[in-house]
Coordinates of N, CA, C and O and ligand atoms in Angstrom, one line a residue:
M249 N 125.7 116.3 76.8 CA 124.9 115.6 77.8 C 123.5 116.2 77.8 O 123.3 117.4 77.6
R250 N 122.5 115.3 78.0 CA 121.1 115.9 78.2 C 120.3 115.0 79.1 O 120.6 113.8 79.3
L251 N 119.2 115.6 79.6 CA 118.3 115.0 80.5 C 117.1 114.6 79.7 O 116.5 115.4 79.0
Y252 N 116.7 113.3 79.8 CA 115.4 113.0 79.2 C 114.7 111.9 79.9 O 115.2 111.2 80.8
N253 N 113.4 111.8 79.6 CA 112.6 110.8 80.2 C 112.6 109.5 79.4 O 112.0 109.4 78.4
Y254 N 113.4 108.6 80.0 CA 113.6 107.3 79.3 C 112.2 106.6 79.1 O 112.1 105.8 78.1
M255 N 111.3 106.8 79.9 CA 110.0 106.2 79.8 C 109.4 106.4 78.4 O 108.7 105.6 77.8
E256 N 109.7 107.6 77.9 CA 109.2 108.0 76.5 C 109.7 107.0 75.5 O 109.0 106.6 74.6
E257 N 111.0 106.7 75.6 CA 111.7 105.8 74.6 C 111.0 104.4 74.7 O 110.8 103.7 73.7
V258 N 110.8 103.9 76.0 CA 110.2 102.6 76.2 C 108.8 102.5 75.7 O 108.5 101.6 75.0
V259 N 108.0 103.6 75.9 CA 106.6 103.6 75.5 C 106.6 103.6 73.9 O 105.8 102.9 73.3
K260 N 107.5 104.4 73.3 CA 107.5 104.5 71.9 C 107.8 103.2 71.3 O 107.2 102.7 70.3
D261 N 108.8 102.5 71.8 CA 109.3 101.2 71.3 C 108.2 100.2 71.4 O 107.9 99.5 70.5
I262 N 107.6 100.1 72.6 CA 106.6 99.1 72.8 C 105.3 99.4 72.0 O 104.7 98.5 71.4
L263 N 105.0 100.7 71.8 CA 103.8 101.1 71.0 C 104.0 100.6 69.6 O 103.1 99.9 69.0
E264 N 105.2 100.8 69.0 CA 105.5 100.4 67.6 C 105.3 98.9 67.5 O 104.8 98.4 66.5
K265 N 105.8 98.1 68.5 CA 105.8 96.7 68.4 C 104.3 96.2 68.5 O 103.9 95.3 67.8
L266 N 103.6 96.8 69.4 CA 102.2 96.3 69.6 C 101.3 96.7 68.4 O 100.4 96.0 68.0
L267 N 101.6 97.9 67.8 CA 100.8 98.3 66.6 C 101.0 97.4 65.4 O 100.2 97.3 64.6
L268 N 102.2 96.7 65.4 CA 102.4 95.8 64.3 C 101.4 94.7 64.2 O 101.1 94.1 63.2
K269 N 100.9 94.3 65.4 CA 99.9 93.2 65.5 C 98.5 93.7 65.3 O 97.6 92.9 65.2
K270 N 98.3 95.0 65.3 CA 96.9 95.6 65.1 C 96.7 95.9 63.6 O 97.5 96.6 63.0
Q271 N 95.6 95.4 63.1 CA 95.4 95.6 61.6 C 94.3 96.7 61.4 O 94.5 97.4 60.4
D272 N 93.3 96.7 62.2 CA 92.2 97.5 61.8 C 92.0 98.8 62.6 O 90.9 99.3 62.8
I273 N 93.1 99.4 63.0 CA 93.0 100.7 63.7 C 93.9 101.8 63.0 O 94.8 101.4 62.2
C274 N 93.6 103.0 63.3 CA 94.3 104.1 62.7 C 95.7 104.2 63.3 O 95.8 104.2 64.5
K275 N 96.8 104.3 62.5 CA 98.1 104.4 63.0 C 98.8 105.7 62.5 O 100.0 105.7 62.3
C276 N 98.0 106.8 62.4 CA 98.6 108.0 61.9 C 99.5 108.6 63.0 O 99.4 108.2 64.2
Q277 N 100.3 109.6 62.7 CA 101.2 110.3 63.7 C 100.4 110.8 64.9 O 100.8 110.7 66.0
K278 N 99.2 111.4 64.6 CA 98.4 112.0 65.6 C 97.9 111.0 66.6 O 98.0 111.2 67.8
C279 N 97.4 109.8 66.1 CA 97.0 108.8 67.0 C 98.1 108.2 67.8 O 98.0 107.9 69.0
K280 N 99.3 108.0 67.1 CA 100.4 107.5 67.9 C 100.8 108.4 69.0 O 101.1 107.9 70.1
F281 N 100.9 109.7 68.7 CA 101.2 110.7 69.8 C 100.2 110.6 70.9 O 100.5 110.7 72.1
D282 N 98.9 110.6 70.5 CA 97.8 110.5 71.5 C 98.0 109.2 72.4 O 97.7 109.3 73.6
M283 N 98.3 108.1 71.8 CA 98.5 106.9 72.5 C 99.7 107.0 73.5 O 99.6 106.6 74.6
M284 N 100.8 107.6 73.0 CA 102.0 107.8 73.8 C 101.6 108.7 75.0 O 102.0 108.4 76.2
A285 N 100.9 109.8 74.8 CA 100.6 110.7 75.8 C 99.7 110.0 76.9 O 99.9 110.2 78.1
H286 N 98.7 109.3 76.4 CA 97.8 108.6 77.2 C 98.5 107.6 78.1 O 98.3 107.6 79.4
A287 N 99.5 106.8 77.6 CA 100.2 105.9 78.4 C 101.2 106.6 79.3 O 101.3 106.2 80.5
L288 N 101.9 107.6 78.8 CA 102.9 108.3 79.6 C 102.3 109.0 80.8 O 102.9 109.2 81.9
N289 N 101.0 109.5 80.7 CA 100.4 110.2 81.8 C 100.0 109.2 82.9 O 99.7 109.6 84.0
R290 N 100.1 107.9 82.6 CA 99.8 106.9 83.6 C 101.0 106.2 84.1 O 100.9 105.3 85.0
L291 N 102.1 106.5 83.6 CA 103.4 105.8 84.0 C 104.3 106.8 84.7 O 104.3 108.0 84.4
P292 N 105.1 106.3 85.6 CA 106.0 107.2 86.3 C 107.1 107.6 85.3 O 107.6 106.8 84.6
P293 N 107.5 108.9 85.3 CA 108.6 109.3 84.5 C 109.9 108.6 85.0 O 110.1 108.3 86.1
K294 N 110.8 108.4 84.0 CA 112.1 107.8 84.4 C 113.2 108.6 83.8 O 113.7 108.4 82.7
Y295 N 113.6 109.7 84.5 CA 114.6 110.6 84.0 C 116.0 110.0 84.1 O 116.4 109.5 85.1
V296 N 116.7 110.1 83.0 CA 118.1 109.7 83.0 C 119.0 110.8 82.3 O 118.5 111.6 81.6
V297 N 120.3 110.8 82.7 CA 121.2 111.7 82.1 C 121.9 110.9 81.0 O 122.5 109.9 81.3
S298 N 121.8 111.4 79.8 CA 122.4 110.7 78.7 C 123.8 111.2 78.5 O 124.1 112.4 78.3
N299 N 124.8 110.3 78.6 CA 126.2 110.7 78.4 C 126.8 109.5 77.7 O 127.5 108.7 78.2
K300 N 126.5 109.5 76.4 CA 127.0 108.4 75.5 C 126.8 107.0 76.0 O 125.7 106.7 76.4
G301 N 127.8 106.2 76.0 CA 127.7 104.8 76.3 C 127.1 104.4 77.7 O 126.4 103.4 77.8
I302 N 127.4 105.2 78.7 CA 127.0 104.9 80.1 C 125.6 104.6 80.2 O 125.1 103.8 80.9
V303 N 124.8 105.4 79.5 CA 123.3 105.3 79.7 C 122.8 104.0 79.3 O 121.8 103.5 79.9
F304 N 123.4 103.3 78.3 CA 122.8 102.1 77.7 C 122.6 101.0 78.7 O 121.6 100.3 78.7
T305 N 123.7 100.8 79.6 CA 123.6 99.7 80.6 C 122.4 99.9 81.5 O 121.6 99.0 81.7
K306 N 122.3 101.2 82.0 CA 121.2 101.5 82.8 C 119.8 101.3 82.2 O 118.9 100.8 82.7
L307 N 119.8 101.7 80.9 CA 118.5 101.6 80.2 C 118.0 100.2 80.1 O 116.8 100.0 80.3
Q308 N 118.8 99.2 79.9 CA 118.3 97.9 79.8 C 117.7 97.4 81.1 O 116.7 96.7 81.1
E309 N 118.3 97.8 82.2 CA 117.8 97.4 83.5 C 116.4 98.0 83.7 O 115.4 97.4 84.1
V310 N 116.3 99.3 83.4 CA 115.0 100.0 83.5 C 114.0 99.4 82.6 O 112.9 99.1 83.0
E311 N 114.4 99.0 81.4 CA 113.4 98.4 80.5 C 112.8 97.1 81.0 O 111.6 96.9 80.9
I312 N 113.7 96.3 81.5 CA 113.2 95.0 82.0 C 112.3 95.2 83.2 O 111.2 94.6 83.2
Q313 N 112.7 96.1 84.0 CA 111.9 96.3 85.3 C 110.5 96.9 85.0 O 109.6 96.5 85.6
F314 N 110.4 97.7 84.0 CA 109.2 98.4 83.7 C 108.3 97.9 82.6 O 107.2 98.3 82.3
R315 N 108.9 96.9 81.8 CA 108.3 96.5 80.6 C 106.8 96.0 80.8 O 105.9 96.4 80.0
T316 N 106.6 95.2 81.8 CA 105.2 94.7 82.0 C 104.2 95.8 82.2 O 103.2 95.8 81.6
D317 N 104.6 96.7 83.1 CA 103.6 97.8 83.3 C 103.4 98.7 82.1 O 102.3 99.1 81.8
V318 N 104.5 98.9 81.3 CA 104.4 99.7 80.1 C 103.5 99.0 79.1 O 102.7 99.7 78.5
V319 N 103.7 97.7 78.9 CA 102.9 97.0 77.9 C 101.4 97.1 78.3 O 100.6 97.3 77.5
K320 N 101.1 97.0 79.6 CA 99.8 97.1 80.1 C 99.2 98.5 79.8 O 98.1 98.6 79.2
E321 N 99.9 99.5 80.1 CA 99.4 100.9 79.8 C 99.3 101.2 78.4 O 98.4 101.9 77.9
V322 N 100.3 100.7 77.6 CA 100.3 101.0 76.1 C 99.1 100.3 75.5 O 98.4 100.9 74.6
T323 N 98.8 99.1 75.9 CA 97.7 98.3 75.4 C 96.4 99.1 75.7 O 95.5 99.2 74.8
R324 N 96.3 99.6 76.9 CA 95.1 100.3 77.3 C 95.0 101.6 76.4 O 93.9 102.0 76.0
A325 N 96.1 102.3 76.2 CA 96.1 103.5 75.4 C 95.7 103.2 74.0 O 94.9 104.0 73.4
I326 N 96.2 102.1 73.4 CA 95.8 101.8 72.0 C 94.3 101.6 71.9 O 93.6 102.1 71.0
E327 N 93.7 100.8 72.9 CA 92.3 100.6 72.9 C 91.5 101.9 73.0 O 90.6 102.1 72.3
H328 N 91.9 102.7 73.9 CA 91.2 104.0 74.2 C 91.2 104.9 73.0 O 90.2 105.4 72.5
I329 N 92.4 105.1 72.5 CA 92.6 106.1 71.3 C 91.9 105.5 70.1 O 91.3 106.3 69.3
S330 N 92.1 104.2 69.8 CA 91.5 103.7 68.6 C 90.0 103.7 68.6 O 89.4 103.8 67.5
K331 N 89.4 103.7 69.8 CA 88.0 103.8 69.8 C 87.5 105.2 69.8 O 86.4 105.5 69.4
N332 N 88.4 106.2 70.2 CA 88.0 107.6 70.2 C 89.1 108.4 69.5 O 89.8 109.2 70.1
P333 N 89.3 108.2 68.2 CA 90.4 109.0 67.5 C 90.1 110.5 67.6 O 88.9 110.9 67.4
Q334 N 91.1 111.3 67.9 CA 90.9 112.8 68.0 C 91.0 113.5 66.7 O 91.6 114.6 66.6
H335 N 90.5 112.9 65.6 CA 90.5 113.6 64.4 C 89.4 113.1 63.5 O 88.7 112.1 63.9
Ligands
ZN1343 ZN1 94.7 108.6 63.3

């Protein structure tokens, strides 16, 4: 069993999907982490206890509920970081 911030998973997933549509920006690991950090600092954490199958049902509800906000923040993070890459 472990405790983790499910928001991280949602942000990571949405970031990967949004980056697929972006052609002309840096997508290195450093920029991806910077984008995740930027978005996560603006989103509420969503801590869940992971105990095998039980967590998945909960996760889908959380995902639907927060997806719009997450997409908005991740889009903002991509724009911010791609304009000011930290390397
Ligand atoms: Zn980069």
